[in-house]
Amino acid sequence: MDSWKKGLATLIGLGCLGITPLTRAQSTPTPTPHVYPEDAVNEILKNCREETETFLPPDLIEPLCECVLTEFQAQFSHSEYQKLIAEAEKKREDPLQFLEIGQQCAVQLF
């Protein structure tokens, strides 16, 4: 199995980060009611790219990361997002909500 497919299987299995359909079928994007500061947006995208570059082909990374960002902004205010990050750093594990978003995006993409 290709390494990116193994990584994707892990991503979907663990519910890690997110994406939008491999078939490129059009889906309705989730509205983004919460606007994050530019530095937060850049940090989310940077972290997403770094986490996925070892197992996804380059052309799938941006759709994945954009989906994750869109879902974060749709589901959490910036303040809520910061609280989840602070809790995650204390526990040294990703918040369950983030893993679920990743899984949703992966299912949409693939």
Short mmCIF file of C-alpha atoms in Angstrom, two decimals:
data_model
loop_
_atom_site.label_atom_id
_atom_site.label_comp_id
_atom_site.label_asym_id
_atom_site.label_seq_id
_atom_site.Cartn_x
_atom_site.Cartn_y
_atom_site.Cartn_z
CA MET A 1 0.00 0.00 0.00
CA ASP A 2 1.32 3.48 -0.85
CA SER A 3 2.58 5.40 2.17
CA TRP A 4 0.04 8.17 1.62
CA LYS A 5 -2.77 5.62 1.62
CA LYS A 6 -1.48 4.16 4.88
CA GLY A 7 -1.33 7.65 6.30
CA LEU A 8 -4.82 8.39 5.09
CA ALA A 9 -6.11 5.15 6.58
CA THR A 10 -4.54 6.17 9.86
CA LEU A 11 -6.02 9.64 9.52
CA ILE A 12 -9.51 8.27 8.95
CA GLY A 13 -9.11 5.56 11.55
CA LEU A 14 -7.87 7.94 14.21
CA GLY A 15 -9.97 10.83 13.00
CA CYS A 16 -6.91 13.05 12.85
CA LEU A 17 -7.11 15.98 10.39
CA GLY A 18 -9.44 16.77 7.47
CA ILE A 19 -10.03 16.87 3.66
CA THR A 20 -12.79 17.09 0.73
CA PRO A 21 -13.89 14.23 -1.76
CA LEU A 22 -11.32 12.43 -3.91
CA THR A 23 -14.01 12.17 -6.54
CA ARG A 24 -14.03 15.96 -6.41
CA ALA A 25 -17.80 15.83 -6.02
CA GLN A 26 -19.16 19.21 -5.08
CA SER A 27 -20.35 19.46 -1.53
CA THR A 28 -21.79 22.40 0.32
CA PRO A 29 -19.06 23.98 2.43
CA THR A 30 -19.81 24.65 6.06
CA PRO A 31 -20.33 28.36 6.72
CA THR A 32 -17.59 30.03 8.74
CA PRO A 33 -19.33 32.29 11.25
CA HIS A 34 -16.22 32.78 13.40
CA VAL A 35 -13.36 34.82 12.03
CA TYR A 36 -9.94 34.02 13.46
CA PRO A 37 -7.01 36.44 13.52
CA GLU A 38 -4.66 36.03 10.56
CA ASP A 39 -1.86 34.65 12.73
CA ALA A 40 -4.17 31.93 14.08
CA VAL A 41 -5.29 31.00 10.55
CA ASN A 42 -1.68 30.81 9.40
CA GLU A 43 -0.71 28.67 12.39
CA ILE A 44 -3.58 26.22 11.84
CA LEU A 45 -2.72 25.84 8.16
CA LYS A 46 1.02 25.51 8.90
CA ASN A 47 0.43 22.81 11.52
CA CYS A 48 -1.96 20.96 9.25
CA ARG A 49 0.51 20.98 6.36
CA GLU A 50 3.32 19.75 8.58
CA GLU A 51 1.18 16.95 10.03
CA THR A 52 0.03 15.68 6.63
CA GLU A 53 3.04 16.19 4.37
CA THR A 54 4.58 12.85 5.34
CA PHE A 55 1.65 10.76 4.12
CA LEU A 56 -0.48 12.76 1.67
CA PRO A 57 0.36 13.74 -1.90
CA PRO A 58 0.98 17.50 -2.20
CA ASP A 59 -2.20 18.08 -4.22
CA LEU A 60 -4.38 16.75 -1.38
CA ILE A 61 -2.81 18.70 1.47
CA GLU A 62 -4.40 22.09 0.73
CA PRO A 63 -7.96 20.76 0.35
CA LEU A 64 -7.52 18.87 3.63
CA CYS A 65 -6.16 21.84 5.52
CA GLU A 66 -8.73 24.26 4.12
CA CYS A 67 -11.52 21.91 5.21
CA VAL A 68 -10.07 21.65 8.71
CA LEU A 69 -9.75 25.44 9.00
CA THR A 70 -13.29 25.98 7.70
CA GLU A 71 -14.71 23.47 10.17
CA PHE A 72 -12.76 24.94 13.10
CA GLN A 73 -14.13 28.39 12.28
CA ALA A 74 -17.64 27.01 11.85
CA GLN A 75 -17.67 25.13 15.14
CA PHE A 76 -15.55 27.21 17.53
CA SER A 77 -15.06 30.87 18.29
CA HIS A 78 -11.39 31.83 18.40
CA SER A 79 -11.64 31.96 22.19
CA GLU A 80 -13.10 28.43 22.34
CA TYR A 81 -10.39 27.21 19.98
CA GLN A 82 -7.68 28.71 22.21
CA LYS A 83 -9.17 27.00 25.28
CA LEU A 84 -9.17 23.64 23.50
CA ILE A 85 -5.54 24.14 22.48
CA ALA A 86 -4.55 25.05 26.05
CA GLU A 87 -6.29 21.92 27.39
CA ALA A 88 -4.63 19.79 24.71
CA GLU A 89 -1.20 21.07 25.65
CA LYS A 90 -1.81 20.16 29.31
CA LYS A 91 -3.07 16.68 28.42
CA ARG A 92 -0.55 16.23 25.60
CA GLU A 93 -3.22 14.89 23.25
CA ASP A 94 -5.43 16.27 20.50
CA PRO A 95 -8.92 17.35 21.55
CA LEU A 96 -11.59 14.85 20.54
CA GLN A 97 -13.43 17.62 18.67
CA PHE A 98 -10.38 18.21 16.46
CA LEU A 99 -10.09 14.51 15.70
CA GLU A 100 -13.76 14.38 14.74
CA ILE A 101 -13.32 17.35 12.40
CA GLY A 102 -10.39 15.62 10.77
CA GLN A 103 -12.41 12.50 10.28
CA GLN A 104 -15.33 14.44 8.79
CA CYS A 105 -13.04 16.23 6.35
CA ALA A 106 -11.27 13.00 5.39
CA VAL A 107 -14.60 11.33 4.64
CA GLN A 108 -15.68 14.32 2.54
CA LEU A 109 -12.46 14.26 0.52
CA PHE A 110 -12.10 10.54 0.07
#
